[in-house]
Amino acid sequence: MVELNIATPDDMAPIATLHAKSWQDIYRGLLSENYLNHDIFQNRLNIWQQRFAAPKPNQRILVARERSRLCGFICVYLDNHHEWGTLVENLHIDSGYQGIGLGKQLLQAAAKLSLEQAPDKGMYLEVLAGNQAAQTFYQKLGAFNARAQQWQAPDGSLVDEFVYRWQSVAQLFVK
């Protein structure tokens, strides 16, 4: 049985590894091969070391575990934007656990936290334009494409992306 919990420092390395593997699978062809094959693991570990060492006051990280195995995680910044509300910075599910509703559970758990912190606001996230599967997933959960922009990726490239929004976190509980 998969359980959701607040992440601890012991989760840092498994989160970084899952994050890197997920990017290798999803962003192949969108980010440079050199980055995805060589630099990604150290880069993602550095990011997570920073997040755990000096978390922002509004940062929340939830993990999904089956026994000791990390199945997925979500990192959010509550009430991050004056109009759009909570930022979903990362949501990644281990490939062996995709398609069973775990992403939805993590988003709903984050929405519950957001509802407590900023009940009148929604949630938003950035998704690469080339990541059609994620866009479809978010749309099924009631999000809409609010705008197009570019992301300065860690490999130095500029990548097209979209900002997806839920105007109210309550939308995540009706789908």
PDB file of N, CA, C and O in Angstrom, residues 82-124:
ATOM      1  N   HIS A  82       0.692  36.115  -6.107  1.00  0.00           N
ATOM      2  CA  HIS A  82      -0.414  36.919  -5.548  1.00  0.00           C
ATOM      3  C   HIS A  82      -1.757  36.601  -6.189  1.00  0.00           C
ATOM      4  O   HIS A  82      -2.793  36.709  -5.540  1.00  0.00           O
ATOM      5  N   GLU A  83      -1.767  36.194  -7.442  1.00  0.00           N
ATOM      6  CA  GLU A  83      -3.029  35.896  -8.130  1.00  0.00           C
ATOM      7  C   GLU A  83      -3.247  34.392  -8.320  1.00  0.00           C
ATOM      8  O   GLU A  83      -4.358  33.897  -8.138  1.00  0.00           O
ATOM      9  N   TRP A  84      -2.199  33.660  -8.667  1.00  0.00           N
ATOM     10  CA  TRP A  84      -2.346  32.257  -9.049  1.00  0.00           C
ATOM     11  C   TRP A  84      -2.219  31.284  -7.893  1.00  0.00           C
ATOM     12  O   TRP A  84      -2.540  30.119  -8.031  1.00  0.00           O
ATOM     13  N   GLY A  85      -1.692  31.729  -6.770  1.00  0.00           N
ATOM     14  CA  GLY A  85      -1.646  30.878  -5.587  1.00  0.00           C
ATOM     15  C   GLY A  85      -0.418  30.007  -5.493  1.00  0.00           C
ATOM     16  O   GLY A  85       0.711  30.454  -5.620  1.00  0.00           O
ATOM     17  N   THR A  86      -0.629  28.721  -5.265  1.00  0.00           N
ATOM     18  CA  THR A  86       0.425  27.762  -4.972  1.00  0.00           C
ATOM     19  C   THR A  86       1.106  27.260  -6.239  1.00  0.00           C
ATOM     20  O   THR A  86       0.443  26.847  -7.185  1.00  0.00           O
ATOM     21  N   LEU A  87       2.438  27.270  -6.218  1.00  0.00           N
ATOM     22  CA  LEU A  87       3.231  26.752  -7.327  1.00  0.00           C
ATOM     23  C   LEU A  87       3.542  25.280  -7.091  1.00  0.00           C
ATOM     24  O   LEU A  87       4.090  24.914  -6.046  1.00  0.00           O
ATOM     25  N   VAL A  88       3.200  24.441  -8.056  1.00  0.00           N
ATOM     26  CA  VAL A  88       3.644  23.051  -8.058  1.00  0.00           C
ATOM     27  C   VAL A  88       4.970  23.058  -8.807  1.00  0.00           C
ATOM     28  O   VAL A  88       5.007  23.183 -10.031  1.00  0.00           O
ATOM     29  N   GLU A  89       6.055  22.975  -8.065  1.00  0.00           N
ATOM     30  CA  GLU A  89       7.390  23.070  -8.659  1.00  0.00           C
ATOM     31  C   GLU A  89       7.813  21.753  -9.287  1.00  0.00           C
ATOM     32  O   GLU A  89       8.454  21.740 -10.329  1.00  0.00           O
ATOM     33  N   ASN A  90       7.468  20.658  -8.637  1.00  0.00           N
ATOM     34  CA  ASN A  90       7.816  19.337  -9.162  1.00  0.00           C
ATOM     35  C   ASN A  90       6.738  18.328  -8.800  1.00  0.00           C
ATOM     36  O   ASN A  90       6.222  18.349  -7.687  1.00  0.00           O
ATOM     37  N   LEU A  91       6.445  17.446  -9.726  1.00  0.00           N
ATOM     38  CA  LEU A  91       5.581  16.288  -9.496  1.00  0.00           C
ATOM     39  C   LEU A  91       6.135  15.171 -10.370  1.00  0.00           C
ATOM     40  O   LEU A  91       6.116  15.278 -11.600  1.00  0.00           O
ATOM     41  N   HIS A  92       6.653  14.136  -9.738  1.00  0.00           N
ATOM     42  CA  HIS A  92       7.236  13.024 -10.489  1.00  0.00           C
ATOM     43  C   HIS A  92       6.801  11.700  -9.863  1.00  0.00           C
ATOM     44  O   HIS A  92       6.796  11.562  -8.636  1.00  0.00           O
ATOM     45  N   ILE A  93       6.462  10.753 -10.732  1.00  0.00           N
ATOM     46  CA  ILE A  93       6.030   9.426 -10.313  1.00  0.00           C
ATOM     47  C   ILE A  93       6.966   8.406 -10.942  1.00  0.00           C
ATOM     48  O   ILE A  93       7.247   8.473 -12.152  1.00  0.00           O
ATOM     49  N   ASP A  94       7.443   7.454 -10.155  1.00  0.00           N
ATOM     50  CA  ASP A  94       8.260   6.361 -10.671  1.00  0.00           C
ATOM     51  C   ASP A  94       7.481   5.658 -11.782  1.00  0.00           C
ATOM     52  O   ASP A  94       6.265   5.454 -11.670  1.00  0.00           O
ATOM     53  N   SER A  95       8.176   5.282 -12.848  1.00  0.00           N
ATOM     54  CA  SER A  95       7.496   4.689 -14.009  1.00  0.00           C
ATOM     55  C   SER A  95       6.693   3.437 -13.647  1.00  0.00           C
ATOM     56  O   SER A  95       5.661   3.171 -14.261  1.00  0.00           O
ATOM     57  N   GLY A  96       7.112   2.702 -12.649  1.00  0.00           N
ATOM     58  CA  GLY A  96       6.386   1.517 -12.226  1.00  0.00           C
ATOM     59  C   GLY A  96       5.080   1.810 -11.491  1.00  0.00           C
ATOM     60  O   GLY A  96       4.292   0.897 -11.248  1.00  0.00           O
ATOM     61  N   TYR A  97       4.858   3.069 -11.148  1.00  0.00           N
ATOM     62  CA  TYR A  97       3.653   3.455 -10.400  1.00  0.00           C
ATOM     63  C   TYR A  97       2.773   4.433 -11.179  1.00  0.00           C
ATOM     64  O   TYR A  97       1.800   4.958 -10.644  1.00  0.00           O
ATOM     65  N   GLN A  98       3.104   4.680 -12.435  1.00  0.00           N
ATOM     66  CA  GLN A  98       2.298   5.589 -13.242  1.00  0.00           C
ATOM     67  C   GLN A  98       1.008   4.910 -13.671  1.00  0.00           C
ATOM     68  O   GLN A  98       0.960   3.696 -13.859  1.00  0.00           O
ATOM     69  N   GLY A  99      -0.047   5.709 -13.790  1.00  0.00           N
ATOM     70  CA  GLY A  99      -1.319   5.195 -14.271  1.00  0.00           C
ATOM     71  C   GLY A  99      -2.221   4.607 -13.206  1.00  0.00           C
ATOM     72  O   GLY A  99      -3.280   4.057 -13.532  1.00  0.00           O
ATOM     73  N   ILE A 100      -1.846   4.734 -11.931  1.00  0.00           N
ATOM     74  CA  ILE A 100      -2.681   4.169 -10.864  1.00  0.00           C
ATOM     75  C   ILE A 100      -3.305   5.250  -9.981  1.00  0.00           C
ATOM     76  O   ILE A 100      -3.891   4.945  -8.947  1.00  0.00           O
ATOM     77  N   GLY A 101      -3.157   6.515 -10.389  1.00  0.00           N
ATOM     78  CA  GLY A 101      -3.778   7.610  -9.644  1.00  0.00           C
ATOM     79  C   GLY A 101      -2.892   8.279  -8.617  1.00  0.00           C
ATOM     80  O   GLY A 101      -3.352   9.133  -7.859  1.00  0.00           O
ATOM     81  N   LEU A 102      -1.622   7.923  -8.579  1.00  0.00           N
ATOM     82  CA  LEU A 102      -0.723   8.473  -7.575  1.00  0.00           C
ATOM     83  C   LEU A 102      -0.444   9.958  -7.803  1.00  0.00           C
ATOM     84  O   LEU A 102      -0.375  10.735  -6.854  1.00  0.00           O
ATOM     85  N   GLY A 103      -0.310  10.370  -9.054  1.00  0.00           N
ATOM     86  CA  GLY A 103      -0.121  11.788  -9.360  1.00  0.00           C
ATOM     87  C   GLY A 103      -1.298  12.618  -8.887  1.00  0.00           C
ATOM     88  O   GLY A 103      -1.129  13.688  -8.292  1.00  0.00           O
ATOM     89  N   LYS A 104      -2.491  12.108  -9.113  1.00  0.00           N
ATOM     90  CA  LYS A 104      -3.703  12.790  -8.657  1.00  0.00           C
ATOM     91  C   LYS A 104      -3.736  12.869  -7.133  1.00  0.00           C
ATOM     92  O   LYS A 104      -4.068  13.915  -6.565  1.00  0.00           O
ATOM     93  N   GLN A 105      -3.360  11.786  -6.453  1.00  0.00           N
ATOM     94  CA  GLN A 105      -3.342  11.791  -4.990  1.00  0.00           C
ATOM     95  C   GLN A 105      -2.372  12.838  -4.458  1.00  0.00           C
ATOM     96  O   GLN A 105      -2.689  13.552  -3.501  1.00  0.00           O
ATOM     97  N   LEU A 106      -1.189  12.913  -5.054  1.00  0.00           N
ATOM     98  CA  LEU A 106      -0.204  13.904  -4.605  1.00  0.00           C
ATOM     99  C   LEU A 106      -0.696  15.326  -4.873  1.00  0.00           C
ATOM    100  O   LEU A 106      -0.531  16.201  -4.023  1.00  0.00           O
ATOM    101  N   LEU A 107      -1.294  15.550  -6.043  1.00  0.00           N
ATOM    102  CA  LEU A 107      -1.849  16.882  -6.332  1.00  0.00           C
ATOM    103  C   LEU A 107      -2.965  17.235  -5.353  1.00  0.00           C
ATOM    104  O   LEU A 107      -3.055  18.372  -4.892  1.00  0.00           O
ATOM    105  N   GLN A 108      -3.810  16.272  -5.027  1.00  0.00           N
ATOM    106  CA  GLN A 108      -4.888  16.532  -4.074  1.00  0.00           C
ATOM    107  C   GLN A 108      -4.344  16.817  -2.679  1.00  0.00           C
ATOM    108  O   GLN A 108      -4.865  17.683  -1.973  1.00  0.00           O
ATOM    109  N   ALA A 109      -3.308  16.101  -2.275  1.00  0.00           N
ATOM    110  CA  ALA A 109      -2.686  16.366  -0.976  1.00  0.00           C
ATOM    111  C   ALA A 109      -2.093  17.768  -0.943  1.00  0.00           C
ATOM    112  O   ALA A 109      -2.226  18.495   0.049  1.00  0.00           O
ATOM    113  N   ALA A 110      -1.453  18.173  -2.041  1.00  0.00           N
ATOM    114  CA  ALA A 110      -0.906  19.532  -2.136  1.00  0.00           C
ATOM    115  C   ALA A 110      -2.033  20.559  -2.154  1.00  0.00           C
ATOM    116  O   ALA A 110      -1.917  21.623  -1.536  1.00  0.00           O
ATOM    117  N   ALA A 111      -3.119  20.242  -2.829  1.00  0.00           N
ATOM    118  CA  ALA A 111      -4.267  21.150  -2.876  1.00  0.00           C
ATOM    119  C   ALA A 111      -4.865  21.348  -1.481  1.00  0.00           C
ATOM    120  O   ALA A 111      -5.273  22.455  -1.128  1.00  0.00           O
ATOM    121  N   LYS A 112      -4.865  20.287  -0.694  1.00  0.00           N
ATOM    122  CA  LYS A 112      -5.375  20.394   0.683  1.00  0.00           C
ATOM    123  C   LYS A 112      -4.495  21.334   1.499  1.00  0.00           C
ATOM    124  O   LYS A 112      -4.997  22.188   2.237  1.00  0.00           O
ATOM    125  N   LEU A 113      -3.180  21.211   1.357  1.00  0.00           N
ATOM    126  CA  LEU A 113      -2.261  22.128   2.037  1.00  0.00           C
ATOM    127  C   LEU A 113      -2.482  23.562   1.553  1.00  0.00           C
ATOM    128  O   LEU A 113      -2.484  24.506   2.346  1.00  0.00           O
ATOM    129  N   SER A 114      -2.659  23.713   0.267  1.00  0.00           N
ATOM    130  CA  SER A 114      -2.882  25.028  -0.328  1.00  0.00           C
ATOM    131  C   SER A 114      -4.180  25.644   0.181  1.00  0.00           C
ATOM    132  O   SER A 114      -4.249  26.839   0.466  1.00  0.00           O
ATOM    133  N   LEU A 115      -5.200  24.831   0.291  1.00  0.00           N
ATOM    134  CA  LEU A 115      -6.506  25.289   0.767  1.00  0.00           C
ATOM    135  C   LEU A 115      -6.402  25.845   2.188  1.00  0.00           C
ATOM    136  O   LEU A 115      -7.032  26.848   2.520  1.00  0.00           O
ATOM    137  N   GLU A 116      -5.575  25.233   3.009  1.00  0.00           N
ATOM    138  CA  GLU A 116      -5.367  25.709   4.377  1.00  0.00           C
ATOM    139  C   GLU A 116      -4.607  27.028   4.401  1.00  0.00           C
ATOM    140  O   GLU A 116      -4.875  27.892   5.228  1.00  0.00           O
ATOM    141  N   GLN A 117      -3.644  27.196   3.493  1.00  0.00           N
ATOM    142  CA  GLN A 117      -2.778  28.372   3.483  1.00  0.00           C
ATOM    143  C   GLN A 117      -3.401  29.550   2.731  1.00  0.00           C
ATOM    144  O   GLN A 117      -3.262  30.687   3.146  1.00  0.00           O
ATOM    145  N   ALA A 118      -4.032  29.268   1.589  1.00  0.00           N
ATOM    146  CA  ALA A 118      -4.562  30.322   0.712  1.00  0.00           C
ATOM    147  C   ALA A 118      -5.882  29.847   0.106  1.00  0.00           C
ATOM    148  O   ALA A 118      -5.944  29.508  -1.075  1.00  0.00           O
ATOM    149  N   PRO A 119      -6.948  29.815   0.901  1.00  0.00           N
ATOM    150  CA  PRO A 119      -8.201  29.208   0.451  1.00  0.00           C
ATOM    151  C   PRO A 119      -8.853  29.882  -0.758  1.00  0.00           C
ATOM    152  O   PRO A 119      -9.633  29.251  -1.458  1.00  0.00           O
ATOM    153  N   ASP A 120      -8.536  31.127  -1.013  1.00  0.00           N
ATOM    154  CA  ASP A 120      -9.173  31.845  -2.112  1.00  0.00           C
ATOM    155  C   ASP A 120      -8.366  31.817  -3.401  1.00  0.00           C
ATOM    156  O   ASP A 120      -8.720  32.490  -4.367  1.00  0.00           O
ATOM    157  N   LYS A 121      -7.291  31.063  -3.415  1.00  0.00           N
ATOM    158  CA  LYS A 121      -6.422  31.046  -4.587  1.00  0.00           C
ATOM    159  C   LYS A 121      -6.341  29.647  -5.176  1.00  0.00           C
ATOM    160  O   LYS A 121      -6.777  28.676  -4.581  1.00  0.00           O
ATOM    161  N   GLY A 122      -5.730  29.561  -6.325  1.00  0.00           N
ATOM    162  CA  GLY A 122      -5.602  28.291  -7.018  1.00  0.00           C
ATOM    163  C   GLY A 122      -4.202  27.733  -6.938  1.00  0.00           C
ATOM    164  O   GLY A 122      -3.446  28.022  -6.013  1.00  0.00           O
ATOM    165  N   MET A 123      -3.875  26.934  -7.937  1.00  0.00           N
ATOM    166  CA  MET A 123      -2.547  26.351  -8.066  1.00  0.00           C
ATOM    167  C   MET A 123      -2.123  26.490  -9.517  1.00  0.00           C
ATOM    168  O   MET A 123      -2.962  26.599 -10.403  1.00  0.00           O
ATOM    169  N   TYR A 124      -0.808  26.454  -9.730  1.00  0.00           N
ATOM    170  CA  TYR A 124      -0.289  26.526 -11.094  1.00  0.00           C
ATOM    171  C   TYR A 124       1.031  25.768 -11.177  1.00  0.00           C
ATOM    172  O   TYR A 124       1.641  25.454 -10.161  1.00  0.00           O
TER     173      TYR A 124
END
